Tab-separated table of C-alpha atoms in Angstrom:
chain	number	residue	atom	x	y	z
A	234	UNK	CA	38.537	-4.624	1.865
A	235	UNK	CA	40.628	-6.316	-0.812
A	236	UNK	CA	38.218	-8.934	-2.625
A	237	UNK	CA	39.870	-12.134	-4.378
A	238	UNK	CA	37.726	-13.340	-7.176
A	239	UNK	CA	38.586	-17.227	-8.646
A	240	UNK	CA	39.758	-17.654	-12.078
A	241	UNK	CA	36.329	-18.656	-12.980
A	242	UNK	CA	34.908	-15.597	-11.651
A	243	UNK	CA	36.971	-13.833	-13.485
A	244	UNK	CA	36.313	-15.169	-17.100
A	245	UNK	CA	32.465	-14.445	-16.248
A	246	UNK	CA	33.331	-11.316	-15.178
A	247	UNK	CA	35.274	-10.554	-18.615
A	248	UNK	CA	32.576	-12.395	-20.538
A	249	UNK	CA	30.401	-9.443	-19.872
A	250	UNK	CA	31.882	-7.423	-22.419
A	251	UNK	CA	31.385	-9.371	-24.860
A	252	UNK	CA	26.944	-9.370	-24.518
A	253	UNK	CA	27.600	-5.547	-24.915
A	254	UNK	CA	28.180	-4.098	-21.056
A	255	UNK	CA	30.235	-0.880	-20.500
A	256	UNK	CA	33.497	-1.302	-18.362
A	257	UNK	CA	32.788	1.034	-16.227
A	258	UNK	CA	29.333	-0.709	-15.415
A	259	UNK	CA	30.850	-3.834	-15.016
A	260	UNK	CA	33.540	-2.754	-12.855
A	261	UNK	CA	30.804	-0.955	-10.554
A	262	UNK	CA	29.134	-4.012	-10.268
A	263	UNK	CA	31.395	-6.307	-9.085
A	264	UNK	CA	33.830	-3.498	-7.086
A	265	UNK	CA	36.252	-3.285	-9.208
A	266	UNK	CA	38.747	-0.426	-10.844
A	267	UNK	CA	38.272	-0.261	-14.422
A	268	UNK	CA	42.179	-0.929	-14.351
A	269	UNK	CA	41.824	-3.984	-12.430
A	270	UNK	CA	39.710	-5.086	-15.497
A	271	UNK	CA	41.415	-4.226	-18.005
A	272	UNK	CA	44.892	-6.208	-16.106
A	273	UNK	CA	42.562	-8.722	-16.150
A	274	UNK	CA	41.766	-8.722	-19.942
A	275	UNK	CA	45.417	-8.137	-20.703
A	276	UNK	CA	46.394	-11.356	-18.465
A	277	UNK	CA	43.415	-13.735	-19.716
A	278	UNK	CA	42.680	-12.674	-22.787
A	279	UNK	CA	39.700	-14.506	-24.544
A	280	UNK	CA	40.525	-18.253	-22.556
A	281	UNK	CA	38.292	-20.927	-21.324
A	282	UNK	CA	37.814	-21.671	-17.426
A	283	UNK	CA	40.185	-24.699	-18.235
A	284	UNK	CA	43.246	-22.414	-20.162
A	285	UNK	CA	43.542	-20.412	-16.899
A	286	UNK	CA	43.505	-23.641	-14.550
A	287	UNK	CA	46.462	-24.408	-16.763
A	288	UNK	CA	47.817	-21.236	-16.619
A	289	UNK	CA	48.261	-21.091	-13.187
A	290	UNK	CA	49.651	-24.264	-12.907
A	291	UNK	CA	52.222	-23.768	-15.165
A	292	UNK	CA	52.273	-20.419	-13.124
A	293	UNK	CA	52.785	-22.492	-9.908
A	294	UNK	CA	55.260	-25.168	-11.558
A	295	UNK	CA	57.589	-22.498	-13.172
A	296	UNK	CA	57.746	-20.825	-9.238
A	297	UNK	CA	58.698	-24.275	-7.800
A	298	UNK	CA	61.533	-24.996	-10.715
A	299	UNK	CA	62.606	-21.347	-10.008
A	300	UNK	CA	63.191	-22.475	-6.477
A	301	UNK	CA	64.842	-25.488	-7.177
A	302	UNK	CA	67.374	-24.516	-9.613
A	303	UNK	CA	68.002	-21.591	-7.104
A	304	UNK	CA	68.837	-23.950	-4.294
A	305	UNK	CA	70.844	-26.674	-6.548
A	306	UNK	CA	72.982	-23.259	-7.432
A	307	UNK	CA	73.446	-22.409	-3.983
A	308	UNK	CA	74.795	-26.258	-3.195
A	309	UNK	CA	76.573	-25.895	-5.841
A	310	UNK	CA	78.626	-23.032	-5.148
A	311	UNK	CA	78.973	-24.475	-1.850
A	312	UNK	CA	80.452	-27.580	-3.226
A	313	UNK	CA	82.845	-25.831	-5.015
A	314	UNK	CA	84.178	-23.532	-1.900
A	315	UNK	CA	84.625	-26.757	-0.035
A	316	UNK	CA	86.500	-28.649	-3.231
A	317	UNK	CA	88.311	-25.428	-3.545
A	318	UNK	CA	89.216	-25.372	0.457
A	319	UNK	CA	90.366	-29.038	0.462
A	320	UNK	CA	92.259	-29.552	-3.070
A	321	UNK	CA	94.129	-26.479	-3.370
A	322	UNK	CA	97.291	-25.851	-1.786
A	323	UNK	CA	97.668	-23.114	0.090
């Protein structure tokens, strides 16, 4: 079974390192791969609880613009088919 750990569980997790544990004991401890850690060092790095709150909402925010400048294309290019079906002669 697939285990989600929180942002803050994660920095603990990490923080373990650092007061001398090995990987590989840290990963058995908490169930995970040694290559889920190390994503996990690669994405957070050295930051605070509060850096990866932001994080993900900027994470979250830049998936919601994504969507919205994906839809305003799509009316757009539908604006433009109807202009193009109304003002041009045929």
């Amino acid at each position: 079974m697939k285990k989600r750990f929180t942002e803050e569980q994660i920095v603990k997790i990490l923080g373990e390192q650092k007061l001398g544990k090995q990987v590989k004991e840290i990963a058995r401890e908490y169930e995970i791969s040694t290559n889920t850690f190390f994503n996990w060092k690669k994405k957070y790095g050295d930051m605070t609880k509060q850096e990866i709150v932001k994080l993900r909402q900027f994470e979250e925010e830049n998936e919601r613009l994504k969507k919205l400048v994906a839809n305003l294309s799509l009316d757009n290019m539908a604006q433009k088919e109807i202009i193009k079906k109304f003002c041009d002669p045929e």
